[in-house]
Each structure stands twice: as C-alpha cells, then as structure tokens.
XYZ file of N, CA and C in Angstrom:
534
model
N 4.579 21.591 -5.938
C 4.157 22.868 -5.410
C 2.834 23.267 -6.062
N 1.872 23.713 -5.253
C 0.573 24.159 -5.757
C 0.751 25.478 -6.499
N 0.081 25.622 -7.654
C 0.155 26.924 -8.321
C -0.583 27.976 -7.493
N -0.091 29.215 -7.555
C -0.739 30.281 -6.799
C -2.148 30.506 -7.339
N -3.052 30.933 -6.459
C -4.423 31.141 -6.899
C -4.528 32.447 -7.676
N -5.384 32.412 -8.674
C -5.603 33.573 -9.521
C -6.644 34.488 -8.903
N -6.697 35.707 -9.418
C -7.798 36.588 -9.072
C -9.066 36.059 -9.730
N -10.199 36.512 -9.245
C -11.484 36.120 -9.821
C -11.703 36.923 -11.103
N -12.107 36.241 -12.167
C -12.331 36.884 -13.456
C -13.786 36.685 -13.852
N -14.507 37.800 -14.080
C -15.889 37.733 -14.554
C -16.064 38.775 -15.656
N -17.222 38.735 -16.286
C -17.539 39.735 -17.311
C -18.849 40.419 -16.951
N -18.890 41.706 -17.254
C -20.096 42.516 -17.119
C -20.317 43.123 -18.498
N -20.988 42.371 -19.369
C -21.098 42.780 -20.763
C -19.733 42.698 -21.409
N -19.269 43.806 -21.977
C -17.959 43.854 -22.624
C -16.829 44.145 -21.640
N -17.171 44.475 -20.411
C -16.171 44.837 -19.401
C -15.682 43.584 -18.680
N -14.377 43.468 -18.538
C -13.789 42.380 -17.750
C -13.607 42.898 -16.326
N -14.097 42.115 -15.362
C -13.992 42.484 -13.950
C -13.018 41.510 -13.288
N -11.992 42.074 -12.668
C -10.957 41.294 -11.982
C -11.046 41.609 -10.499
N -10.977 40.585 -9.670
C -11.060 40.793 -8.221
C -9.965 39.980 -7.544
N -9.157 40.688 -6.767
C -8.037 40.076 -6.053
C -8.227 40.339 -4.568
N -8.014 39.329 -3.758
C -8.074 39.506 -2.303
C -6.795 38.986 -1.677
N -6.314 39.747 -0.710
C -5.135 39.339 0.050
C -5.356 39.738 1.501
N -4.905 38.890 2.408
C -4.952 39.203 3.832
C -3.555 39.618 4.265
N -3.485 40.788 4.885
C -2.213 41.321 5.365
C -2.236 41.356 6.883
N -1.075 41.213 7.486
C -0.985 41.202 8.950
C -0.841 42.603 9.527
N -0.972 43.607 8.689
C -0.812 44.995 9.122
C -2.174 45.686 9.241
N -2.255 46.719 10.086
C -3.522 47.448 10.231
C -3.870 48.225 8.957
N -5.158 48.570 8.834
C -5.634 49.291 7.646
C -4.851 50.562 7.370
N -4.488 51.291 8.402
C -3.785 52.561 8.201
C -2.457 52.361 7.466
N -1.767 51.285 7.779
C -0.505 50.970 7.101
C -0.758 50.620 5.638
N -1.759 49.796 5.396
C -2.094 49.394 4.029
C -2.596 50.611 3.246
N -3.395 51.462 3.899
C -3.910 52.673 3.259
C -2.763 53.542 2.734
N -1.768 53.763 3.567
C -0.617 54.564 3.123
C 0.060 53.905 1.920
N 0.156 52.590 1.941
C 0.828 51.875 0.848
C 0.079 52.005 -0.477
N -1.244 52.135 -0.429
C -2.006 52.225 -1.685
C -2.259 53.658 -2.134
N -1.927 54.647 -1.290
C -2.280 56.024 -1.635
C -1.111 57.002 -1.681
N 0.025 56.671 -1.109
C 1.138 57.625 -1.023
C 2.244 57.273 -2.019
N 2.721 58.312 -2.703
C 3.727 58.137 -3.762
C 4.938 57.339 -3.305
N 5.436 57.626 -2.112
C 6.646 56.945 -1.646
C 6.446 55.438 -1.535
N 5.206 54.992 -1.397
C 4.903 53.559 -1.339
C 4.479 53.022 -2.707
N 3.696 53.810 -3.448
C 3.220 53.374 -4.765
C 4.365 52.932 -5.666
N 5.458 53.645 -5.617
C 6.556 53.357 -6.542
C 7.143 51.956 -6.331
N 6.849 51.310 -5.214
C 7.367 49.961 -4.944
C 6.486 48.856 -5.518
N 5.254 49.198 -5.899
C 4.367 48.130 -6.355
C 3.457 48.508 -7.520
N 3.243 49.788 -7.773
C 2.341 50.234 -8.837
C 3.192 50.886 -9.922
N 2.867 50.705 -11.204
C 3.747 51.208 -12.255
C 3.746 52.723 -12.437
N 2.869 53.418 -11.697
C 2.740 54.858 -11.915
C 2.399 55.582 -10.619
N 2.702 56.876 -10.611
C 2.312 57.734 -9.496
C 0.890 58.237 -9.750
N 0.164 58.469 -8.689
C -1.207 58.973 -8.780
C -1.176 60.389 -8.226
N -1.260 61.357 -9.132
C -1.069 62.754 -8.768
C -2.404 63.488 -8.832
N -2.724 64.197 -7.768
C -3.943 64.995 -7.751
C -4.493 65.113 -6.350
N -5.447 66.012 -6.209
C -6.084 66.247 -4.920
C -6.836 64.997 -4.474
N -6.741 64.686 -3.216
C -7.408 63.506 -2.670
C -8.809 63.890 -2.185
N -9.674 64.155 -3.178
C -11.070 64.494 -2.946
C -11.892 63.804 -4.023
N -12.997 63.166 -3.640
C -13.853 62.510 -4.624
C -14.237 63.498 -5.715
N -14.102 63.065 -6.965
C -14.414 63.901 -8.112
C -13.211 64.616 -8.702
N -12.097 64.648 -7.979
C -10.907 65.370 -8.448
C -10.296 64.693 -9.672
N -9.756 65.520 -10.561
C -9.011 64.997 -11.702
C -7.641 64.529 -11.221
N -7.175 63.439 -11.818
C -5.872 62.874 -11.479
C -5.005 62.799 -12.729
N -3.718 62.784 -12.517
C -2.763 62.466 -13.571
C -1.992 61.244 -13.093
N -2.034 60.199 -13.892
C -1.350 58.956 -13.555
C -0.083 58.916 -14.422
N 1.071 59.091 -13.785
C 2.335 59.213 -14.506
C 3.230 58.010 -14.210
N 3.624 57.316 -15.275
C 4.466 56.132 -15.110
C 5.823 56.516 -14.539
N 6.289 55.698 -13.594
C 7.612 55.885 -12.999
C 8.676 55.624 -14.055
N 9.834 56.303 -13.990
C 10.918 56.045 -14.955
C 11.318 54.563 -15.008
N 11.362 53.895 -13.856
C 11.747 52.477 -13.861
C 10.701 51.600 -14.547
N 9.431 51.992 -14.505
C 8.388 51.255 -15.230
C 8.562 51.440 -16.730
N 8.883 52.663 -17.130
C 9.120 52.939 -18.550
C 10.323 52.135 -19.033
N 11.362 52.078 -18.213
C 12.566 51.319 -18.575
C 12.247 49.835 -18.756
N 11.457 49.273 -17.862
C 11.158 47.839 -17.885
C 10.055 47.467 -18.878
N 9.068 48.342 -19.051
C 7.892 47.990 -19.857
C 7.594 49.037 -20.922
N 8.625 49.710 -21.399
C 8.444 50.781 -22.371
C 7.714 50.356 -23.629
N 8.024 49.172 -24.158
C 7.373 48.738 -25.401
C 5.875 48.534 -25.187
N 5.491 47.996 -24.045
C 4.064 47.803 -23.733
C 3.375 49.155 -23.535
N 4.058 50.086 -22.881
C 3.499 51.425 -22.660
C 3.323 52.135 -24.003
N 4.323 52.026 -24.889
C 4.204 52.615 -26.231
C 3.087 51.955 -27.027
N 2.967 50.627 -26.919
C 1.917 49.908 -27.639
C 0.528 50.353 -27.191
N 0.439 50.859 -25.957
C -0.836 51.376 -25.452
C -1.102 52.791 -25.962
N -0.152 53.333 -26.755
C -0.359 54.633 -27.365
C 0.184 55.815 -26.595
N 1.042 55.563 -25.620
C 1.599 56.658 -24.830
C 2.971 57.067 -25.343
N 3.256 58.347 -25.221
C 4.565 58.900 -25.543
C 5.470 58.651 -24.338
N 6.575 57.975 -24.539
C 7.459 57.652 -23.418
C 8.067 58.890 -22.770
N 8.095 60.009 -23.496
C 8.612 61.252 -22.914
C 7.597 61.922 -21.995
N 6.335 61.537 -22.111
C 5.272 62.060 -21.242
C 4.270 60.941 -21.012
N 4.707 59.904 -20.327
C 3.884 58.709 -20.130
C 2.900 58.935 -18.988
N 1.848 59.676 -19.305
C 0.822 59.993 -18.309
C -0.553 59.717 -18.888
N -1.467 59.378 -18.006
C -2.858 59.148 -18.381
C -3.758 59.984 -17.482
N -4.899 60.411 -18.010
C -5.847 61.130 -17.160
C -6.619 60.151 -16.286
N -7.050 60.624 -15.152
C -7.865 59.810 -14.259
C -8.796 60.690 -13.450
N -9.621 60.042 -12.670
C -10.537 60.757 -11.782
C -10.659 59.963 -10.488
N -10.631 60.677 -9.379
C -10.811 60.050 -8.074
C -12.311 59.903 -7.834
N -12.770 58.678 -7.707
C -14.199 58.420 -7.531
C -14.592 58.342 -6.063
N -13.792 57.641 -5.273
C -14.090 57.474 -3.847
C -12.815 57.677 -3.049
N -12.900 58.509 -2.031
C -11.790 58.753 -1.109
C -12.375 58.682 0.290
N -12.236 57.529 0.924
C -12.808 57.298 2.249
C -11.761 56.608 3.123
N -10.767 57.396 3.611
C -9.687 56.808 4.411
C -10.200 56.206 5.716
N -9.670 55.118 6.178
C -8.811 54.153 5.486
C -9.609 52.968 4.959
N -10.743 53.243 4.352
C -11.649 52.175 3.913
C -11.599 51.900 2.407
N -11.860 52.958 1.611
C -12.026 52.770 0.170
C -11.303 53.851 -0.622
N -10.557 53.409 -1.618
C -9.857 54.283 -2.562
C -10.230 53.778 -3.946
N -10.892 54.627 -4.730
C -11.363 54.206 -6.049
C -11.074 55.314 -7.057
N -10.507 54.916 -8.194
C -10.187 55.902 -9.222
C -10.236 55.265 -10.605
N -10.275 56.130 -11.607
C -10.183 55.669 -12.989
C -8.848 56.124 -13.559
N -8.358 55.352 -14.492
C -7.247 55.800 -15.340
C -7.498 55.197 -16.706
N -7.671 56.140 -17.662
C -8.019 55.777 -19.021
C -9.293 54.926 -19.011
N -9.235 53.672 -19.429
C -10.448 52.855 -19.547
C -10.573 51.829 -18.421
N -9.874 52.045 -17.329
C -9.939 51.117 -16.194
C -10.372 51.844 -14.931
N -11.105 51.118 -14.127
C -11.543 51.630 -12.829
C -11.004 50.683 -11.762
N -10.279 51.235 -10.793
C -9.694 50.442 -9.710
C -10.340 50.836 -8.399
N -10.712 49.837 -7.620
C -11.304 50.082 -6.306
C -10.582 49.206 -5.284
N -10.024 49.864 -4.273
C -9.364 49.179 -3.166
C -10.268 49.289 -1.952
N -10.649 48.157 -1.388
C -11.431 48.129 -0.154
C -10.587 47.477 0.927
N -10.527 48.129 2.085
C -9.758 47.625 3.225
C -10.724 47.336 4.363
N -10.745 46.092 4.816
C -11.647 45.659 5.879
C -10.806 45.089 7.011
N -11.074 45.522 8.257
C -10.328 44.948 9.381
C -10.495 43.430 9.419
N -9.412 42.747 9.730
C -9.414 41.291 9.834
C -8.531 40.929 11.021
N -9.129 40.892 12.210
C -8.344 40.711 13.426
C -7.422 41.901 13.581
N -6.128 41.643 13.777
C -5.147 42.730 13.879
C -4.665 43.173 12.503
N -5.119 42.488 11.456
C -4.671 42.783 10.103
C -5.762 43.398 9.244
N -5.602 43.207 7.935
C -6.487 43.834 6.959
C -6.770 42.874 5.815
N -8.040 42.798 5.425
C -8.411 42.107 4.195
C -8.452 43.169 3.103
N -7.591 43.023 2.121
C -7.505 43.948 0.991
C -8.211 43.320 -0.202
N -9.136 44.062 -0.795
C -9.782 43.624 -2.028
C -9.535 44.683 -3.091
N -8.966 44.269 -4.201
C -8.801 45.137 -5.361
C -9.753 44.636 -6.436
N -10.639 45.525 -6.890
C -11.542 45.213 -7.989
C -11.189 46.129 -9.156
N -10.951 45.529 -10.304
C -10.594 46.270 -11.515
C -11.676 46.018 -12.558
N -12.199 47.096 -13.125
C -13.143 47.011 -14.241
C -12.409 47.541 -15.470
N -12.130 46.657 -16.413
C -11.336 47.012 -17.594
C -12.213 46.980 -18.844
N -12.338 48.140 -19.499
C -13.134 48.233 -20.725
C -12.356 47.762 -21.941
N -11.059 48.051 -21.960
C -10.207 47.678 -23.090
C -9.034 46.857 -22.575
N -8.603 45.873 -23.360
C -7.457 45.068 -22.919
C -6.141 45.812 -23.083
N -5.142 45.344 -22.377
C -3.766 45.790 -22.608
C -3.392 45.383 -24.035
N -2.309 45.917 -24.574
C -1.927 45.557 -25.954
C -1.833 44.049 -26.197
N -1.476 43.269 -25.183
C -1.379 41.809 -25.359
C -2.653 41.096 -24.918
N -3.725 41.827 -24.608
C -5.003 41.208 -24.284
C -5.359 41.291 -22.805
N -6.580 40.851 -22.491
C -7.066 40.911 -21.111
C -6.266 40.009 -20.174
N -5.693 38.923 -20.702
C -4.862 38.063 -19.843
C -3.654 38.841 -19.334
N -3.125 39.721 -20.171
C -2.009 40.572 -19.760
C -2.461 41.587 -18.713
N -3.656 42.145 -18.906
C -4.215 43.076 -17.917
C -4.343 42.385 -16.563
N -4.951 41.194 -16.561
C -5.155 40.443 -15.313
C -3.825 40.093 -14.659
N -2.860 39.683 -15.460
C -1.538 39.345 -14.937
C -0.865 40.563 -14.329
N -0.952 41.686 -15.002
C -0.337 42.909 -14.489
C -0.855 43.282 -13.114
N -2.165 43.243 -12.937
C -2.718 43.581 -11.624
C -2.392 42.516 -10.583
N -2.345 41.259 -10.999
C -1.954 40.180 -10.086
C -0.539 40.442 -9.555
N 0.377 40.762 -10.456
C 1.754 41.039 -10.046
C 1.831 42.282 -9.165
N 1.038 43.302 -9.496
C 1.027 44.527 -8.676
C 0.543 44.241 -7.261
N -0.538 43.502 -7.130
C -1.091 43.256 -5.791
C -0.118 42.406 -4.973
N 0.559 41.469 -5.619
C 1.571 40.684 -4.902
C 2.752 41.560 -4.484
N 3.148 42.494 -5.348
C 4.234 43.414 -4.995
C 3.808 44.349 -3.866
N 2.535 44.743 -3.847
C 2.014 45.564 -2.750
C 2.123 44.814 -1.424
N 1.674 43.572 -1.419
C 1.752 42.761 -0.197
C 3.209 42.628 0.245
N 4.094 42.342 -0.683
C 5.520 42.224 -0.345
C 6.037 43.533 0.240
N 5.671 44.659 -0.369
C 6.135 45.962 0.127
C 5.639 46.222 1.545
N 4.374 45.961 1.797
C 3.823 46.187 3.142
C 4.560 45.324 4.160
N 4.955 44.125 3.744
C 5.692 43.219 4.625
C 7.201 43.460 4.562
N 7.595 44.617 3.998
C 8.994 45.036 3.906
C 9.852 44.032 3.146
N 9.273 43.521 2.074
C 9.963 42.596 1.185
C 9.878 43.188 -0.225
N 10.430 42.502 -1.193
C 10.361 42.965 -2.587
C 9.788 41.857 -3.456
N 9.096 42.280 -4.498
C 8.618 41.348 -5.514
C 8.957 41.953 -6.871
N 9.338 41.121 -7.803
C 9.720 41.595 -9.130
C 8.485 41.706 -10.011
N 8.088 42.941 -10.312
C 6.932 43.173 -11.182
C 7.184 42.708 -12.611
N 8.424 42.546 -12.977
C 8.763 42.290 -14.375
C 9.442 40.936 -14.581
N 9.142 39.951 -13.733
C 9.693 38.611 -13.856
C 9.049 37.938 -15.075
N 9.820 37.763 -16.142
C 9.289 37.270 -17.415
C 8.691 35.868 -17.301
N 9.349 34.979 -16.576
C 8.861 33.602 -16.451
C 7.528 33.554 -15.703
N 7.448 34.267 -14.597
C 6.206 34.293 -13.818
C 5.096 34.982 -14.612
N 5.436 36.057 -15.310
C 4.450 36.767 -16.123
C 3.865 35.841 -17.181
N 4.713 35.108 -17.889
C 4.242 34.198 -18.937
C 3.341 33.109 -18.363
N 3.723 32.547 -17.223
C 2.915 31.492 -16.601
C 1.546 32.025 -16.180
N 1.530 33.209 -15.570
C 0.253 33.795 -15.152
C -0.614 34.163 -16.355
N -0.006 34.712 -17.408
C -0.785 35.071 -18.597
C -1.452 33.841 -19.201
N -0.753 32.721 -19.229
C -1.329 31.481 -19.752
C -2.533 31.064 -18.911
N -2.396 31.143 -17.606
C -3.492 30.742 -16.714
C -4.665 31.717 -16.795
N -4.388 33.010 -16.875
C -5.487 33.980 -17.005
C -6.171 33.855 -18.366
N -5.416 33.561 -19.417
C -6.029 33.369 -20.740
C -7.039 32.226 -20.690
N -6.698 31.159 -19.978
C -7.618 30.031 -19.840
C -8.849 30.416 -19.020
N -8.681 31.309 -18.046
C -9.800 31.735 -17.191
C -10.742 32.695 -17.911
N -10.220 33.372 -18.922
C -11.038 34.328 -19.670
C -11.847 33.624 -20.732
C-alpha cells in the first residue's frame, strides 16, 4: 500500500508553512459550512471558533470537551488551563464561500475553496510561528489529521483525530520533511 501523501512543508524565515489540498465531491457551499459552523467544526477541528464573522473581529477559540479529554496533556503542555481551554484569535478574511482566514495564538489558518467541476478544491495553508509542545512535526500531523477528518465529515464518514498509530507514523514522516 502506498503511504498517504503529506502536506507541503516550507519555511518562511522562522515560520513553518504547511499547505494541504484535498478535492471534495461537494459544492463550495457545503464545504464552507463545514469549515465555519460550530455544528460541523466539532467533527473535525479540536475547537469551536466563536465570534462575529467579520474581517478584523476578535475570536475566541475554545477547545471542545472531547478534545480536552483526548489531548488534555498536549493542551496543558501548550500552557492552557484545562478548565478554560481557550485561545484568542482574530478573523482576517471572511469571504463566503471562497476564503476563511483567522489567527489563533501563534498560528494563521487560511482556507481557500475553489470550484472544481461539481466539487471543490480545498486548500488549507497554516503559518506556524511556534511549534506544538512535541515540535513542528506534531503541528503538521495535527493539521493533516484535521483536514482528513474534515473530508470524512463532509462525505458523511468519520475519521479518528486521535489514532495513536497513524499519528506516530505521520509525525515520523513530517519530521523527515522538516
């Protein structure tokens, strides 16, 4: 079996830039809802994105209870209080159903949705200033697992964000790419 392809990893000075692309068979509007609405976020992203959907608005990124349960030690290692596991953010771009871009702590996430026939080409670009507690390979792996879980959710399937074996294999491969 061929190993799954990794996201693209580059550096911009001290910043690690991660780029993931996936083609979905659903229209942009469906994918847009999946990346922006709480009821969908909880299936693939470790936190809710709370705040006004206007460019420049302040956001609060609050980890879901199930994320805290599964990854509490990593969240604590990042310096968060598990009783209030929230990070500040800012909405940079809100252009439905094309571009959703925001910051949370030291990371900037940009989702671009481009029509692709009857489906959508999804590109997630992450600019990470600081690594996760286990390093940038862990950061890259986390977003890789999230984007795969997003695709599964849109296709009405499930993906395990916390599969230890898959996480370890991806971290090894991302460490080599970094």
